[in-house]
Tab-separated table of C-alpha atoms in Angstrom:
chain	number	residue	atom	x	y	z
A	1	MET	CA	18.416	5.622	-25.393
A	2	LYS	CA	14.940	4.088	-25.307
A	3	THR	CA	12.218	5.577	-27.479
A	4	PRO	CA	9.580	7.212	-25.251
A	5	SER	CA	6.706	4.749	-25.343
A	6	PHE	CA	4.060	7.427	-25.862
A	7	LEU	CA	5.447	7.903	-29.373
A	8	LEU	CA	4.185	4.430	-30.267
A	9	SER	CA	0.610	5.709	-30.455
A	10	ALA	CA	-0.907	8.676	-32.242
A	11	ILE	CA	-3.290	9.073	-29.340
A	12	ALA	CA	-1.400	8.459	-26.136
A	13	ALA	CA	-2.667	7.486	-22.733
A	14	LEU	CA	-4.942	9.701	-20.688
A	15	LEU	CA	-5.654	7.849	-17.469
A	16	PHE	CA	-5.697	4.494	-15.834
A	17	SER	CA	-6.078	3.349	-12.285
A	18	SER	CA	-5.250	0.009	-10.736
A	19	ILE	CA	-6.718	-1.763	-7.739
A	20	VAL	CA	-4.834	-4.606	-6.128
A	21	GLY	CA	-6.572	-7.588	-4.594
A	22	HIS	CA	-3.832	-9.588	-2.918
A	23	ALA	CA	-5.990	-12.733	-3.009
A	24	GLY	CA	-6.987	-12.315	-6.636
A	25	PRO	CA	-6.248	-10.590	-9.936
A	26	VAL	CA	-5.450	-6.915	-10.418
A	27	LEU	CA	-8.356	-4.899	-11.830
A	28	ILE	CA	-7.304	-2.414	-14.516
A	29	VAL	CA	-9.980	0.212	-15.233
A	30	MET	CA	-9.449	2.142	-18.468
A	31	THR	CA	-11.252	5.477	-18.646
A	32	PRO	CA	-12.232	7.175	-21.925
A	33	GLU	CA	-12.066	10.960	-21.939
A	34	LEU	CA	-13.870	13.604	-23.962
A	35	ILE	CA	-11.709	16.075	-25.881
A	36	ASN	CA	-13.636	19.022	-27.338
A	37	GLY	CA	-16.805	16.988	-26.917
A	38	ILE	CA	-15.454	14.026	-28.894
A	39	ALA	CA	-14.629	10.717	-27.248
A	40	ALA	CA	-10.896	10.099	-27.504
A	41	ALA	CA	-9.357	6.663	-27.908
A	42	PRO	CA	-6.876	6.639	-25.031
A	43	GLN	CA	-3.987	4.220	-24.907
A	44	THR	CA	-2.006	3.280	-21.851
A	45	TYR	CA	1.151	1.292	-21.299
A	46	MET	CA	1.719	-1.161	-18.478
A	47	SER	CA	4.403	-3.682	-17.543
A	48	VAL	CA	3.470	-6.666	-15.378
A	49	PRO	CA	5.534	-9.673	-14.249
A	50	VAL	CA	5.130	-13.203	-15.582
A	51	GLY	CA	2.464	-15.110	-13.658
A	52	SER	CA	0.301	-12.048	-12.988
A	53	SER	CA	-3.470	-12.210	-13.383
A	54	LEU	CA	-5.453	-9.186	-14.549
A	55	ILE	CA	-9.017	-8.206	-15.296
A	56	LEU	CA	-9.245	-5.513	-17.980
A	57	THR	CA	-12.375	-3.379	-18.079
A	58	THR	CA	-13.554	0.201	-18.606
A	59	SER	CA	-15.316	2.708	-16.392
A	60	ASP	CA	-18.290	2.670	-18.791
A	61	ALA	CA	-18.627	-1.109	-18.581
A	62	MET	CA	-18.476	-0.999	-14.784
A	63	ASN	CA	-21.155	1.700	-14.657
A	64	GLU	CA	-23.418	-0.406	-16.880
A	65	GLN	CA	-23.267	-3.250	-14.372
A	66	THR	CA	-24.756	-0.969	-11.706
A	67	THR	CA	-27.490	0.472	-13.964
A	68	GLY	CA	-28.432	-2.800	-15.661
A	69	ASN	CA	-28.133	-1.251	-19.140
A	70	VAL	CA	-25.480	-3.661	-20.375
A	71	ARG	CA	-24.245	-3.725	-23.962
A	72	THR	CA	-21.990	-6.216	-25.694
A	73	TYR	CA	-18.377	-5.558	-26.633
A	74	GLN	CA	-15.581	-7.028	-28.666
A	75	TRP	CA	-12.104	-7.423	-27.227
A	76	SER	CA	-9.158	-7.720	-29.594
A	77	LYS	CA	-5.449	-8.418	-29.264
A	78	ASP	CA	-3.099	-6.845	-31.796
A	79	GLY	CA	-6.077	-6.121	-34.049
A	80	VAL	CA	-7.476	-9.662	-34.018
A	81	ALA	CA	-10.817	-10.308	-32.303
A	82	ILE	CA	-10.571	-12.602	-29.276
A	83	SER	CA	-13.114	-15.392	-29.677
A	84	GLY	CA	-15.897	-15.252	-27.091
A	85	ALA	CA	-14.572	-12.065	-25.471
A	86	THR	CA	-17.757	-9.979	-25.698
A	87	ALA	CA	-18.329	-8.987	-22.063
A	88	GLY	CA	-17.321	-5.705	-20.473
A	89	ALA	CA	-14.400	-7.339	-18.662
A	90	LEU	CA	-11.562	-9.502	-19.970
A	91	PRO	CA	-9.900	-11.877	-17.460
A	92	LEU	CA	-6.236	-12.645	-18.169
A	93	SER	CA	-4.872	-15.389	-15.923
A	94	THR	CA	-1.276	-16.461	-15.250
A	95	LEU	CA	0.243	-14.255	-17.922
A	96	ASN	CA	3.364	-15.201	-19.852
A	97	ALA	CA	5.460	-13.474	-22.508
A	98	SER	CA	3.146	-14.593	-25.327
A	99	ASP	CA	0.324	-12.606	-23.711
A	100	SER	CA	2.135	-9.316	-24.355
A	101	GLY	CA	0.351	-7.169	-26.898
A	102	HIS	CA	-2.128	-4.397	-27.615
A	103	TYR	CA	-5.545	-5.169	-26.120
A	104	THR	CA	-8.534	-3.086	-27.209
A	105	ILE	CA	-12.246	-3.011	-26.473
A	106	GLU	CA	-15.043	-1.405	-28.448
A	107	PRO	CA	-18.817	-1.678	-28.126
A	108	SER	CA	-20.650	-3.885	-30.611
A	109	SER	CA	-24.091	-2.804	-29.382
A	110	SER	CA	-25.711	-0.012	-27.373
A	111	PRO	CA	-27.462	-0.657	-24.063
A	112	PRO	CA	-31.279	-0.824	-24.221
A	113	GLY	CA	-32.841	2.632	-24.473
A	114	SER	CA	-29.509	4.363	-24.942
A	115	ASN	CA	-27.818	6.059	-27.862
A	116	SER	CA	-24.512	6.479	-26.032
A	117	ILE	CA	-21.306	5.613	-27.836
A	118	MET	CA	-18.019	4.718	-26.181
A	119	SER	CA	-14.889	5.062	-28.250
A	120	TYR	CA	-12.549	2.140	-28.258
A	121	VAL	CA	-9.908	2.123	-25.566
A	122	GLY	CA	-6.791	0.037	-25.294
A	123	ILE	CA	-3.758	-0.950	-23.292
A	124	HIS	CA	-0.298	-1.963	-24.464
A	125	LEU	CA	0.611	-4.802	-22.108
A	126	SER	CA	4.182	-6.020	-21.625
A	127	VAL	CA	4.717	-9.213	-19.632
A	128	VAL	CA	8.261	-9.150	-18.251
A	129	PRO	CA	10.345	-11.647	-16.237
A	130	LEU	CA	9.341	-11.999	-12.611
A	131	GLY	CA	10.896	-9.315	-10.454
A	132	HIS	CA	11.740	-7.032	-13.392
A	133	LEU	CA	9.364	-4.115	-13.853
A	134	GLY	CA	11.310	-2.416	-16.628
A	135	ASN	CA	9.553	0.871	-17.362
A	136	THR	CA	6.064	2.059	-18.107
A	137	SER	CA	4.723	5.462	-19.055
A	138	SER	CA	1.527	7.255	-19.901
A	139	ARG	CA	0.598	10.680	-21.200
A	140	LEU	CA	-1.995	12.559	-19.176
A	141	THR	CA	-3.883	15.712	-20.088
A	142	LEU	CA	-4.323	18.310	-17.351
A	143	LYS	CA	-7.179	20.764	-17.671
A	144	LEU	CA	-6.873	24.486	-17.010
A	145	GLY	CA	-6.797	25.298	-13.301
A	146	ASN	CA	-5.982	23.033	-10.375
A	147	ASP	CA	-6.683	19.801	-12.223
A	148	ILE	CA	-5.200	16.535	-10.960
A	149	GLN	CA	-4.723	13.312	-12.923
A	150	ILE	CA	-3.727	9.941	-11.488
A	151	PHE	CA	-1.469	7.180	-12.824
A	152	GLY	CA	-1.289	3.821	-11.083
A	153	PHE	CA	1.249	1.014	-11.024
A	154	VAL	CA	1.835	-2.246	-9.169
A	155	VAL	CA	5.034	-3.604	-7.613
A	156	SER	CA	4.654	-7.382	-7.521
A	157	GLY	CA	6.695	-10.096	-5.894
A	158	SER	CA	8.105	-10.268	-2.383
A	159	GLU	CA	11.013	-7.825	-2.603
A	160	SER	CA	11.144	-4.027	-2.543
A	161	LYS	CA	12.279	-2.232	-5.684
A	162	ARG	CA	14.273	0.957	-6.196
A	163	MET	CA	12.391	3.022	-8.723
A	164	LEU	CA	12.530	6.380	-10.449
A	165	ILE	CA	9.244	8.226	-10.950
A	166	ARG	CA	9.167	11.375	-13.030
A	167	VAL	CA	6.720	13.713	-14.743
A	168	VAL	CA	7.770	15.497	-17.920
A	169	GLY	CA	6.272	18.685	-19.319
A	170	PRO	CA	8.261	21.243	-21.351
A	171	SER	CA	10.702	18.612	-22.687
A	172	LEU	CA	7.821	16.978	-24.583
A	173	ALA	CA	7.894	19.845	-27.075
A	174	ALA	CA	11.046	18.338	-28.612
A	175	PHE	CA	8.963	15.266	-29.551
A	176	GLY	CA	6.222	17.308	-31.190
A	177	VAL	CA	3.760	16.999	-28.308
A	178	PRO	CA	1.460	20.051	-28.295
A	179	THR	CA	0.797	22.244	-25.251
A	180	PRO	CA	3.013	20.545	-22.658
A	181	ALA	CA	2.310	21.546	-19.064
A	182	ALA	CA	4.670	24.282	-17.911
A	183	GLN	CA	5.355	23.156	-14.333
A	184	PRO	CA	4.373	19.514	-13.776
A	185	ARG	CA	4.479	18.224	-10.209
A	186	LEU	CA	4.003	14.795	-8.650
A	187	LYS	CA	2.887	13.290	-5.360
A	188	LEU	CA	3.072	9.590	-4.476
A	189	TYR	CA	0.470	7.619	-2.521
A	190	ASP	CA	0.258	4.023	-1.358
A	191	ALA	CA	-2.754	1.701	-1.631
A	192	GLN	CA	-4.245	3.127	1.569
A	193	GLY	CA	-4.121	6.671	0.190
A	194	HIS	CA	-1.238	7.731	2.439
A	195	ALA	CA	1.493	10.011	1.125
A	196	PHE	CA	4.504	7.883	0.215
A	197	GLY	CA	8.220	8.543	-0.035
A	198	ILE	CA	10.935	10.541	1.655
A	199	THR	CA	12.669	13.734	0.573
A	200	PRO	CA	16.455	13.226	0.477
A	201	THR	CA	18.726	15.749	2.134
A	202	THR	CA	20.832	15.893	-1.031
A	203	SER	CA	19.669	15.585	-4.617
A	204	PRO	CA	20.557	12.431	-6.573
A	205	ASP	CA	22.577	12.703	-9.768
A	206	TRP	CA	19.472	12.859	-11.917
A	207	ASN	CA	21.272	12.852	-15.268
A	208	ALA	CA	23.189	9.717	-14.283
A	209	LEU	CA	19.916	8.063	-13.243
A	210	PHE	CA	18.300	8.978	-16.560
A	211	ALA	CA	21.211	7.406	-18.434
A	212	GLN	CA	21.170	4.324	-16.193
A	213	THR	CA	17.477	3.642	-16.782
A	214	GLY	CA	17.398	4.637	-20.459
A	215	ALA	CA	15.192	7.672	-19.824
A	216	PHE	CA	15.523	10.511	-22.315
A	217	ALA	CA	17.230	13.719	-21.184
A	218	LEU	CA	15.162	16.639	-19.929
A	219	THR	CA	15.832	19.507	-22.313
A	220	GLY	CA	12.878	21.747	-21.511
A	221	GLY	CA	14.133	23.262	-18.278
A	222	GLU	CA	12.246	21.037	-15.816
A	223	ASP	CA	13.698	20.992	-12.294
A	224	PRO	CA	14.273	17.288	-11.507
A	225	ASP	CA	13.987	17.998	-7.789
A	226	GLN	CA	10.386	19.061	-8.474
A	227	THR	CA	9.488	16.553	-11.179
A	228	CYS	CA	11.341	13.367	-10.147
A	229	SER	CA	11.296	11.030	-7.169
A	230	LEU	CA	13.696	8.168	-6.369
A	231	GLN	CA	12.201	5.785	-3.805
A	232	ILE	CA	12.289	2.233	-2.471
A	233	PHE	CA	8.856	0.656	-3.066
A	234	PRO	CA	7.716	-2.420	-1.111
A	235	PRO	CA	5.339	-4.751	-3.001
A	236	GLY	CA	1.896	-3.209	-3.440
A	237	SER	CA	-0.039	-0.718	-5.535
A	238	TYR	CA	0.804	2.965	-5.810
A	239	THR	CA	-0.570	6.048	-7.495
A	240	VAL	CA	1.168	9.110	-8.882
A	241	GLN	CA	-0.860	12.305	-8.491
A	242	VAL	CA	0.044	14.707	-11.287
A	243	SER	CA	-0.671	18.445	-11.353
A	244	ASP	CA	0.558	21.673	-12.951
A	245	ALA	CA	1.899	24.291	-10.545
A	246	ALA	CA	1.324	26.939	-13.221
A	247	THR	CA	-2.393	25.936	-13.348
A	248	GLN	CA	-2.320	26.320	-17.148
A	249	GLY	CA	-2.885	22.639	-17.860
A	250	GLY	CA	-1.491	20.736	-20.807
A	251	ASN	CA	0.133	17.405	-21.571
A	252	VAL	CA	2.325	15.564	-19.083
A	253	LEU	CA	4.218	12.295	-19.474
A	254	VAL	CA	4.418	10.279	-16.252
A	255	GLU	CA	7.078	7.570	-16.190
A	256	VAL	CA	8.011	4.713	-13.867
A	257	TYR	CA	11.475	3.159	-14.189
A	258	GLU	CA	13.017	0.313	-12.234
A	259	VAL	CA	16.579	1.315	-11.326
A	260	PRO	CA	19.008	-1.605	-11.844
């Protein structure tokens, strides 16, 4: 059984979105979030195939480009500062296995006339063999009410992939995660914002799929027919819209597994 990747960080992922440019690199926008008025240091996990090109940035850095109040930053990989990487965006071209690692960004100055502070944010990047997505996951925090959070992923290459998407709530309690969402739900959308996927007439053998992909068992009473989706994904970018049917909010783990 694989260790759930959110356990690798004391502060797990809150949100990331991805935008695909088929003629260029994928833009990954990491978004800090305030928890009880304090800027959190969100982490996210992403698997990309060898040869991919990315641009890492943050929502704050993008906003500064539009206002003109630009500050300097420091990007690091695995805790070591990357020489010359002081802009709000970090281009990563033609990735290979040696590029895997934990990339972080933190401000080294404040924009002119501003006292704002952005906490550091990071992404755990895994570069995998071409055509093999593996799995990626991220923990999202839903607010009380009808809150929605979004998780994005990219299917690269030229072939469609059979993939398992699931959202986990009550079962997180077994891993010590506080306040898991009671009734997590998911909806899938393609790059054009259209609802994606079909509802099978019969339910898959979810437990067999979990074992096949290395996903941990659901022990918290989640209904896999409500929290899981098995689909064939053509190459492109997709988003998972996550909500809580109980409207009580809480923590949700969203996972993407390639099914062998």
